[in-house]
Amino acid sequence: MIIVGAGGHGLATAYYLATVHGITNVAVLEKGWLGGGNTGRNTTIVRSNYLFDESAGLYDHAVKLWEGLSQELNYNVMFSQRGVLMLAHNIHDVQSFKRHVHANRLNGVDNEWLTAEECRDFCPPLNIDASTMRYPVLGGALQRRAGTARHDAVAWGYARGADARGVDIIQNCAVTGIRRGPDGAVTGVETSRGFIGAKKVGVVAAGNTSVVMAMAGQRMPLESYPLQALVSEPIKPIFPCVVMSNTIHAYISQSDKGELVIGAGTDAYTSYTQRGALHITTHTLDAICELFPMFRRMRMLRNWGGIVDVTPDRSPIIAKTGVSGLYVNCGWGTGGFKATPGSGHVFAHTIAKDEPHPINAPFTIDRFRDGFLIDEAAAAAVAH
Amino acid sequence: MLIIACPYCGPRPELEFRYGGEAHVARPVDPSTLSDEDWGAFLYQRANPRGLHAERWRHVHGCGRFFNALRDTTTDFFAATYETGTPRPAGTPADGETSR
Ligand SMILES: Cc1cc2nc3c(=O)[nH]c(=O)nc-3n(C[C@H](O)[C@H](O)[C@H](O)COP(=O)(O)OP(=O)(O)OC[C@H]3O[C@@H](n4cnc5c(N)ncnc54)[C@H](O)[C@@H]3O)c2cc1C
Ligand SMILES: [Zn+2]
């Protein structure tokens, strides 16, 4: 078997193929270096308070795996359940977040409504003085089991665990073609380092999924956009949790190194450049400075971009494809890091058994033909 | 920030524009006769190429008009902009090819 892409999702897939299904004759092919794609570029927010039953099932499956992951891998992935607070700035936000809180509770996913004062008590740097704000804080939704993890450690931990069980991880090996037999089924892949035969190929290539799937003649319901993030100079511990504001486009946490980790929405147009426009970043910082005036004099250290593959309903695809032996795990868009363990776990099942796990069964490609969208986009317009 | 040449107004900063997605995706003339497969493909499947991409932009903070552009998604370099309703300029490379 071949996995295309050694990001967190691809490596987790290989790990669970080996540990859960006893399949170790697996090669993970990576055109760059292990974890150098979105896995190593993301801002590591982990949460599961999604609206729809299908999403709650998928993302909470991942949070439960996160909770035991350092033990499982014997590698500290620094999963920190410090809480994710999502701020409401207008009546629509309040109604939408309360709807989420109730829907989440019915699905056994923790999420609670806080008043503006309770938000400030949970996150003291937060400004809630409406007289100073263009978009006052009206309250927020808090998921206490949510938090952050160390992105590189997740890739390295899964890679080490897979490698120890016999999986081959081949870096600097770009997949350039997908070879198929007379019956149309996959027979292997062409790479920058030669042909590799395989009966099953799992594509986990994030922003490059459309390009890889086109090698097998498959058109995808995906568009690839740059998503940027930035970090500040490191400072002493000041910020206790994760705060997100979808309405004014910013979110922030503090890494264990002390850097403020900041991000926002995607750039406007599709691109593969792994960079974005500066005005997106300054817009984000405007929002951060309004919410947290104490950070106004901080200096930013570096910024970067990754390429995220976005589906029309902002939910992922983890599924079989129109080609026998070809599987795809994509469409995580701006928010797939949080799902890494769950995604790998159910995708390994899908490949090993040639049928989906009940948790990923709704996340097909066919839903875009049949109209069974899992429309987290319309429900919340959320990122991450 | 990109500088984008509106065919009607000339070069302007990206902030004046709104992105409009893939160009030349024609709405089927008679949707009710289409298979689910073809209708789903029309609604949701996109070329999303690495390289040249024909796409729509709208000059929202200018003349307000839609137009088409050919942009290389590996460099963000614009190879051409052209008016809505006109075909992709002849002699330009196909989708996914690089512009330079
Ligand atoms: C700036 C930014 C912030 C983000 N913040 C968050 C967040 O806070 N929380 C969250 O949950 N998610 C976040 N995300 C999204 C998250 O990063 C992704 O959804 C997730 O990491 C995808 O994991 P992956 O393993 O599928 O992708 P990747 O890590 O990108 O792995 C895909 C790999 O495939 C390789 N590849 C591509 N084409 C080929 C080929 N032809 N041959 C061989 N290899 C190939 C790539 O080189 C890459 O290493 C963020 C993303 C970005 C860019
Ligand atoms: Zn104009």
XYZ file of C-alpha atoms and ligand atoms in Angstrom:
538
model
C 0.000 0.000 0.000
C 1.053 3.551 -0.664
C 0.156 6.705 1.211
C 0.803 9.935 -0.733
C 1.781 12.707 1.676
C 3.691 12.514 4.976
C 1.677 15.121 6.822
C 0.053 14.278 10.134
C -2.960 12.674 8.446
C -0.871 10.460 6.134
C 1.479 9.397 8.917
C -1.420 8.695 11.298
C -3.024 6.600 8.560
C 0.152 4.541 8.197
C 0.444 4.199 11.973
C -3.100 2.841 12.355
C -2.746 0.586 9.307
C 0.161 -1.000 11.182
C -1.219 -1.003 14.723
C -4.947 -1.616 14.217
C -4.951 -3.624 10.987
C -1.532 -5.318 11.103
C -0.655 -3.969 7.642
C 3.004 -2.925 7.577
C 3.947 -3.292 3.887
C 3.244 0.412 3.492
C 5.251 3.252 1.959
C 4.483 6.865 2.826
C 5.740 9.056 -0.033
C 6.508 12.708 0.636
C 7.634 15.216 -1.975
C 9.273 17.450 0.621
C 10.069 16.611 4.191
C 7.991 14.893 6.831
C 5.469 17.289 8.365
C 6.577 20.201 6.147
C 3.126 20.863 4.707
C 0.167 22.254 6.597
C 0.944 20.042 9.578
C 4.080 22.067 10.334
C 2.450 25.384 9.409
C -0.783 25.292 11.355
C -1.738 27.065 14.577
C -2.678 23.797 16.343
C -6.166 24.576 17.599
C -7.983 21.387 18.594
C -11.730 21.422 19.280
C -14.820 19.376 18.434
C -17.786 21.725 18.954
C -19.073 21.421 15.383
C -22.786 21.727 14.692
C -23.865 18.652 12.780
C -24.025 15.103 14.138
C -21.626 13.785 11.497
C -19.006 16.427 12.304
C -19.399 16.126 16.072
C -18.866 12.376 15.692
C -15.732 12.777 13.600
C -14.043 15.608 15.488
C -14.896 14.268 18.945
C -13.511 10.867 17.936
C -10.273 12.758 17.320
C -10.365 14.644 20.647
C -10.796 11.343 22.491
C -7.734 9.948 20.694
C -5.799 13.172 21.430
C -6.481 12.627 25.136
C -4.439 9.404 25.133
C -2.052 10.155 22.283
C 1.165 10.945 24.181
C 0.793 7.629 26.043
C -0.124 5.730 22.885
C 2.871 7.015 20.919
C 5.213 7.255 23.925
C 6.001 10.683 22.509
C 4.945 13.936 24.126
C 2.592 15.670 21.701
C 1.989 18.343 24.358
C -1.787 18.146 24.063
C -3.016 20.924 26.326
C -6.748 21.159 27.055
C -6.592 24.819 27.985
C -9.998 25.626 26.506
C -11.061 27.325 23.272
C -13.245 30.405 23.653
C -15.170 31.587 20.572
C -16.341 35.183 20.872
C -19.753 36.488 19.827
C -19.957 40.088 18.582
C -23.508 40.415 17.292
C -26.961 38.930 17.689
C -26.398 36.426 14.922
C -23.237 35.160 16.632
C -25.080 34.823 19.952
C -27.921 32.829 18.398
C -25.596 30.675 16.327
C -23.246 29.888 19.226
C -26.118 29.045 21.573
C -27.486 26.735 18.916
C -24.058 25.100 18.776
C -23.941 24.765 22.566
C -27.285 22.949 22.598
C -26.534 20.771 19.578
C -23.149 19.841 21.037
C -24.686 18.851 24.376
C -27.132 16.525 22.608
C -24.114 14.909 20.964
C -22.225 14.558 24.245
C -19.710 17.230 23.253
C -18.926 19.800 25.957
C -19.542 23.444 25.069
C -20.938 26.199 27.273
C -22.149 29.768 26.943
C -20.282 32.502 28.846
C -21.320 36.108 29.378
C -18.846 38.817 28.407
C -17.727 39.137 32.059
C -17.265 35.370 32.315
C -15.216 35.482 29.096
C -12.943 38.149 30.639
C -12.596 36.127 33.852
C -11.602 33.063 31.825
C -9.187 35.108 29.703
C -8.027 38.205 31.645
C -6.204 39.904 28.718
C -9.534 40.192 26.876
C -10.981 43.692 26.433
C -14.757 43.739 26.986
C -15.179 47.510 27.362
C -17.796 48.131 24.687
C -17.097 51.883 24.618
C -13.624 51.206 23.159
C -14.636 48.613 20.593
C -16.035 48.634 17.085
C -17.314 45.082 17.664
C -18.064 44.630 21.390
C -17.903 41.199 22.994
C -21.438 39.982 23.750
C -20.364 36.632 25.169
C -18.713 33.463 23.992
C -18.867 29.702 23.614
C -16.255 27.798 25.599
C -15.186 24.227 24.991
C -13.021 23.302 27.968
C -11.770 19.989 26.522
C -10.433 21.874 23.500
C -6.923 23.331 23.308
C -3.656 22.998 21.430
C -0.960 20.407 20.679
C 2.597 20.503 19.356
C 2.280 20.126 15.572
C 5.759 18.774 14.783
C 5.593 16.283 17.635
C 2.396 14.832 16.204
C 4.086 14.181 12.845
C 7.254 12.855 14.444
C 5.405 10.681 16.966
C 3.254 9.000 14.328
C 6.254 8.683 11.975
C 8.389 7.028 14.638
C 5.567 4.684 15.637
C 4.869 3.679 12.030
C 8.561 3.325 11.193
C 9.149 1.087 14.223
C 6.494 -1.310 12.895
C 8.026 -1.571 9.438
C 6.385 1.263 7.462
C 8.751 2.952 4.966
C 8.672 6.749 5.012
C 10.319 8.081 1.849
C 11.044 11.807 1.751
C 11.991 13.889 -1.309
C 9.841 11.523 -3.361
C 7.099 13.332 -5.304
C 4.280 11.291 -6.818
C 4.076 12.323 -10.480
C 1.578 9.817 -11.862
C -0.929 7.136 -10.885
C -0.688 3.967 -12.977
C -3.788 1.879 -13.644
C -4.348 -1.546 -15.163
C -6.625 -2.546 -18.048
C -9.563 -2.904 -15.612
C -8.987 0.675 -14.416
C -7.763 -0.383 -10.977
C -4.659 1.182 -9.459
C -1.406 -0.705 -10.000
C 1.054 1.768 -8.521
C 2.490 5.263 -8.702
C 5.169 7.008 -10.737
C 7.474 9.074 -8.570
C 10.464 11.363 -8.949
C 12.472 8.331 -7.804
C 10.882 5.690 -10.023
C 7.794 3.474 -10.196
C 6.402 1.806 -7.080
C 3.775 -0.909 -7.484
C 0.806 -1.088 -5.109
C -2.754 -2.382 -5.146
C -4.007 0.387 -2.896
C -3.089 4.072 -2.892
C -4.339 6.562 -0.303
C -4.006 10.230 -1.280
C -3.538 12.541 1.722
C -1.981 15.522 -0.028
C -3.957 18.449 1.492
C -3.643 21.537 -0.777
C -2.278 19.451 -3.663
C -5.084 16.889 -3.689
C -6.692 18.154 -6.921
C -3.318 17.869 -8.657
C -2.653 14.315 -7.452
C -6.203 13.107 -8.130
C -6.016 14.538 -11.658
C -3.247 11.973 -12.244
C -6.001 9.369 -12.062
C -8.412 11.466 -14.120
C -10.505 12.448 -11.100
C -11.938 15.972 -10.828
C -12.488 17.037 -7.219
C -14.911 19.398 -5.463
C -11.949 21.322 -4.062
C -10.272 24.698 -4.305
C -6.848 25.440 -2.796
C -6.293 28.718 -0.949
C -3.371 30.214 0.967
C -3.929 30.434 4.716
C -1.511 32.531 6.742
C -0.340 32.601 10.328
C 2.225 34.551 12.317
C 3.979 34.526 15.666
C 5.220 37.286 17.941
C 8.481 37.575 19.801
C 8.441 35.181 22.785
C 7.197 36.543 26.101
C 6.463 35.156 29.570
C 3.230 33.177 30.000
C 0.419 35.709 29.635
C -2.309 34.030 27.635
C -4.127 31.120 29.322
C -6.331 29.718 26.571
C -7.234 29.953 22.889
C -9.526 32.779 21.780
C -11.172 32.856 18.362
C -13.319 35.475 16.735
C -14.789 34.459 13.420
C -16.666 37.711 13.045
C -13.644 39.985 13.183
C -11.289 37.358 11.746
C -8.639 36.552 14.282
C -7.586 33.910 16.740
C -4.733 33.697 19.200
C -2.984 31.430 21.687
C 0.466 31.326 23.280
C 2.908 28.542 22.497
C 5.034 26.889 25.153
C 7.993 28.786 23.693
C 6.171 31.988 24.648
C 5.270 33.206 21.156
C 1.771 34.495 20.544
C 0.400 32.335 17.715
C -2.002 34.305 15.534
C -4.060 33.503 12.478
C -7.225 34.300 10.586
C -9.094 33.505 7.378
C -7.775 32.461 3.981
C -6.599 34.772 1.236
C -9.211 35.691 -1.364
C -8.015 33.703 -4.367
C -6.844 30.153 -5.097
C -3.087 29.720 -5.143
C -0.278 27.241 -4.542
C 2.312 29.830 -3.513
C 2.413 29.046 0.253
C 2.406 32.756 0.971
C -0.308 35.347 1.130
C -0.982 39.043 1.015
C 0.178 41.361 3.798
C -3.150 43.152 4.040
C -4.748 39.938 5.328
C -2.204 39.859 8.154
C -2.619 43.520 9.072
C -6.398 43.064 9.143
C -5.898 40.181 11.568
C -3.613 42.254 13.774
C -6.158 45.110 13.849
C -8.632 42.655 15.333
C -6.090 41.260 17.817
C -5.181 44.760 19.014
C -8.821 45.679 19.547
C -9.525 42.521 21.539
C -6.228 42.578 23.456
C -4.981 46.176 23.739
C -2.066 44.992 25.896
C -0.476 43.447 22.783
C -0.411 46.698 20.793
C 3.326 47.264 21.269
C 4.358 43.651 20.559
C 6.613 42.836 17.638
C 5.803 40.051 15.238
C 8.624 37.641 14.497
C 7.650 35.758 11.355
C 4.689 34.899 9.152
C 4.055 32.208 6.591
C 1.355 30.498 4.583
C 0.125 27.008 3.817
C -2.185 25.803 1.039
C -5.508 24.499 2.296
C -7.947 22.441 0.202
C -11.469 23.698 0.725
C -14.688 21.806 -0.079
C -17.988 23.564 -0.873
C -19.486 22.570 2.515
C -16.230 23.015 4.506
C -16.350 19.387 5.628
C -13.673 16.850 4.683
C -13.801 13.923 2.276
C -12.528 10.581 3.661
C -13.608 8.040 1.137
C -13.270 5.544 -1.655
C -13.139 7.089 -5.124
C -14.382 6.299 -8.623
C -11.144 4.334 -9.168
C -10.748 0.867 -7.647
C -7.858 0.834 -5.154
C -7.698 4.632 -4.912
C -8.738 6.317 -1.664
C -8.716 9.979 -0.703
C -8.568 11.915 2.546
C -8.806 15.652 1.852
C -10.849 18.812 2.084
C -9.844 19.592 5.662
C -9.434 23.186 4.620
C -8.466 25.547 7.378
C -9.168 23.145 10.213
C -7.839 19.616 9.877
C -5.012 19.516 12.391
C -7.498 18.939 15.199
C -8.731 15.826 13.443
C -5.327 14.244 12.761
C -5.653 11.151 15.008
C -9.313 10.509 14.151
C -8.767 11.095 10.451
C -5.857 8.652 10.282
C -7.770 6.109 12.334
C -10.890 6.008 10.141
C -8.960 6.383 6.871
C -6.784 3.367 7.764
C -10.022 1.431 8.322
C -11.400 2.617 4.959
C -8.290 1.468 3.085
C -7.785 -1.790 4.970
C -11.434 -2.932 4.732
C -12.280 -1.231 1.429
C -15.279 0.288 3.193
C -15.671 3.291 5.473
C -15.704 3.210 9.250
C -19.185 4.261 10.501
C -17.689 7.588 11.643
C -16.477 8.615 8.171
C -19.272 6.944 6.181
C -21.080 10.305 5.592
C -17.891 12.033 4.376
C -18.060 10.751 0.793
C -17.350 12.463 -2.524
C -20.815 11.368 -3.649
C -22.485 13.751 -1.209
C -21.805 16.507 -3.750
C -23.780 14.558 -6.336
C -26.550 13.487 -3.971
C -26.939 16.780 -2.113
C -26.226 15.370 1.367
C -23.896 18.212 2.305
C -22.511 18.496 5.823
C -22.744 22.220 5.706
C -20.619 23.492 8.548
C -19.867 26.521 6.359
C -23.434 27.713 6.190
C -24.031 26.819 9.800
C -21.228 28.839 11.302
C -18.822 30.233 8.726
C -16.139 28.944 11.044
C -12.464 28.535 10.425
C -10.258 26.128 12.376
C -0.968 42.751 -2.505
C -1.614 42.006 -6.164
C -1.969 44.726 -8.794
C -4.847 43.681 -11.036
C -5.580 45.242 -14.426
C -9.336 45.734 -14.707
C -10.062 45.692 -18.482
C -12.322 48.712 -17.960
C -10.359 50.811 -15.426
C -6.718 49.731 -15.674
C -4.333 48.591 -12.935
C -5.684 48.819 -9.376
C -4.735 47.267 -6.000
C -6.226 43.894 -5.070
C -8.226 45.514 -2.248
C -10.608 46.993 -4.837
C -11.543 43.546 -6.145
C -13.512 40.508 -5.098
C -12.514 37.055 -6.322
C -15.163 35.233 -8.332
C -13.813 31.689 -8.755
C -13.199 29.629 -11.888
C -14.243 31.272 -15.168
C -16.103 29.769 -18.137
C -18.219 27.429 -15.965
C -21.347 27.702 -18.089
C -24.690 26.986 -16.465
C -26.296 24.068 -18.317
C -29.049 25.254 -20.641
C -31.579 22.688 -19.459
C -30.720 21.541 -15.912
C -33.744 19.259 -15.550
C -32.454 16.972 -18.301
C -29.049 16.590 -16.651
C -27.956 13.477 -14.733
C -27.240 13.936 -11.004
C -23.603 13.246 -11.848
C -23.379 16.121 -14.338
C -25.348 18.551 -12.180
C -23.129 17.811 -9.163
C -20.061 18.284 -11.335
C -21.352 21.630 -12.619
C -22.099 22.858 -9.101
C -19.063 21.627 -7.231
C -16.157 20.218 -9.248
C -13.409 22.680 -10.071
C -10.172 22.444 -12.081
C -8.072 23.929 -9.244
C -4.896 23.653 -11.333
C -1.293 24.251 -10.363
C -0.335 26.775 -13.049
C -2.493 28.908 -15.308
C -6.070 29.339 -14.136
C -8.920 31.125 -15.910
C -10.893 32.918 -13.228
C -13.407 35.675 -12.595
C -12.789 38.841 -10.648
C -15.171 41.660 -9.826
C -14.045 45.254 -9.487
C -16.417 45.879 -6.548
C -14.805 49.104 -5.349
C -14.385 50.470 -8.873
C -16.579 50.049 -11.907
C -18.424 47.154 -10.234
C -18.026 44.920 -13.270
C -17.039 41.270 -13.553
C -14.166 40.312 -15.863
C -11.957 37.287 -16.493
C -8.275 36.766 -15.820
C -5.583 34.210 -16.516
C -3.361 33.865 -13.460
C -0.577 31.408 -12.688
C -1.415 29.858 -9.309
C 2.225 28.922 -8.700
C 3.406 32.553 -8.930
C 0.190 34.649 -8.741
C 1.448 36.351 -11.942
C -1.384 37.555 -14.237
C -0.889 36.495 -17.857
C -3.989 38.379 -19.078
C -7.259 39.997 -18.087
C -10.182 40.113 -20.521
C -13.823 41.094 -20.675
C -16.661 38.861 -19.505
C -18.313 37.071 -22.396
C -15.119 36.879 -24.414
C -13.348 33.532 -24.735
C -10.027 32.697 -23.158
C -7.368 34.605 -25.178
C -5.974 32.572 -28.070
C -2.363 31.522 -27.883
C -2.211 31.294 -24.078
C -1.108 27.989 -22.529
C -3.728 25.547 -21.213
C -4.836 25.176 -17.575
C -2.060 23.964 -15.354
C 0.739 25.106 -17.697
C 3.056 27.775 -16.355
C 2.955 31.270 -17.772
C 6.697 31.922 -17.845
C -1.653 28.723 8.603
C -2.521 27.541 8.911
C -3.164 27.468 10.155
C -3.970 26.372 10.464
N -4.507 26.307 11.714
C -5.210 25.219 12.086
C -5.685 25.091 13.433
O -5.460 25.961 14.288
N -6.395 23.974 13.760
C -6.655 22.998 12.844
O -7.333 22.030 13.191
N -6.189 23.075 11.566
C -5.468 24.166 11.163
N -4.988 24.257 9.881
C -5.317 23.199 8.910
C -4.395 22.001 9.099
O -3.053 22.440 9.065
C -4.594 20.986 7.982
O -5.970 20.702 7.800
C -3.913 19.669 8.322
O -2.617 19.888 8.837
C -3.833 18.808 7.088
O -3.005 17.705 7.381
P -2.444 16.809 6.233
O -1.560 15.825 6.881
O -3.570 16.320 5.416
O -1.680 17.858 5.308
P -0.143 18.239 5.126
O 0.570 18.343 6.416
O -0.116 19.428 4.238
O 0.416 16.976 4.388
C 0.240 16.730 3.002
C 1.580 16.338 2.465
O 1.426 15.859 1.131
C 2.603 16.179 0.457
N 2.378 16.087 -0.992
C 1.592 16.885 -1.762
N 1.654 16.503 -3.046
C 2.483 15.436 -3.101
C 2.942 14.600 -4.151
N 2.565 14.790 -5.425
N 3.792 13.590 -3.842
C 4.195 13.393 -2.552
N 3.785 14.154 -1.530
C 2.943 15.159 -1.793
C 2.919 17.590 0.934
O 4.272 17.924 0.709
C 2.558 17.510 2.405
O 3.653 17.244 3.253
C -4.171 25.336 9.522
C -3.535 25.417 8.275
C -2.709 26.490 7.958
C -2.024 26.519 6.644
Zn -13.076 48.374 -13.160
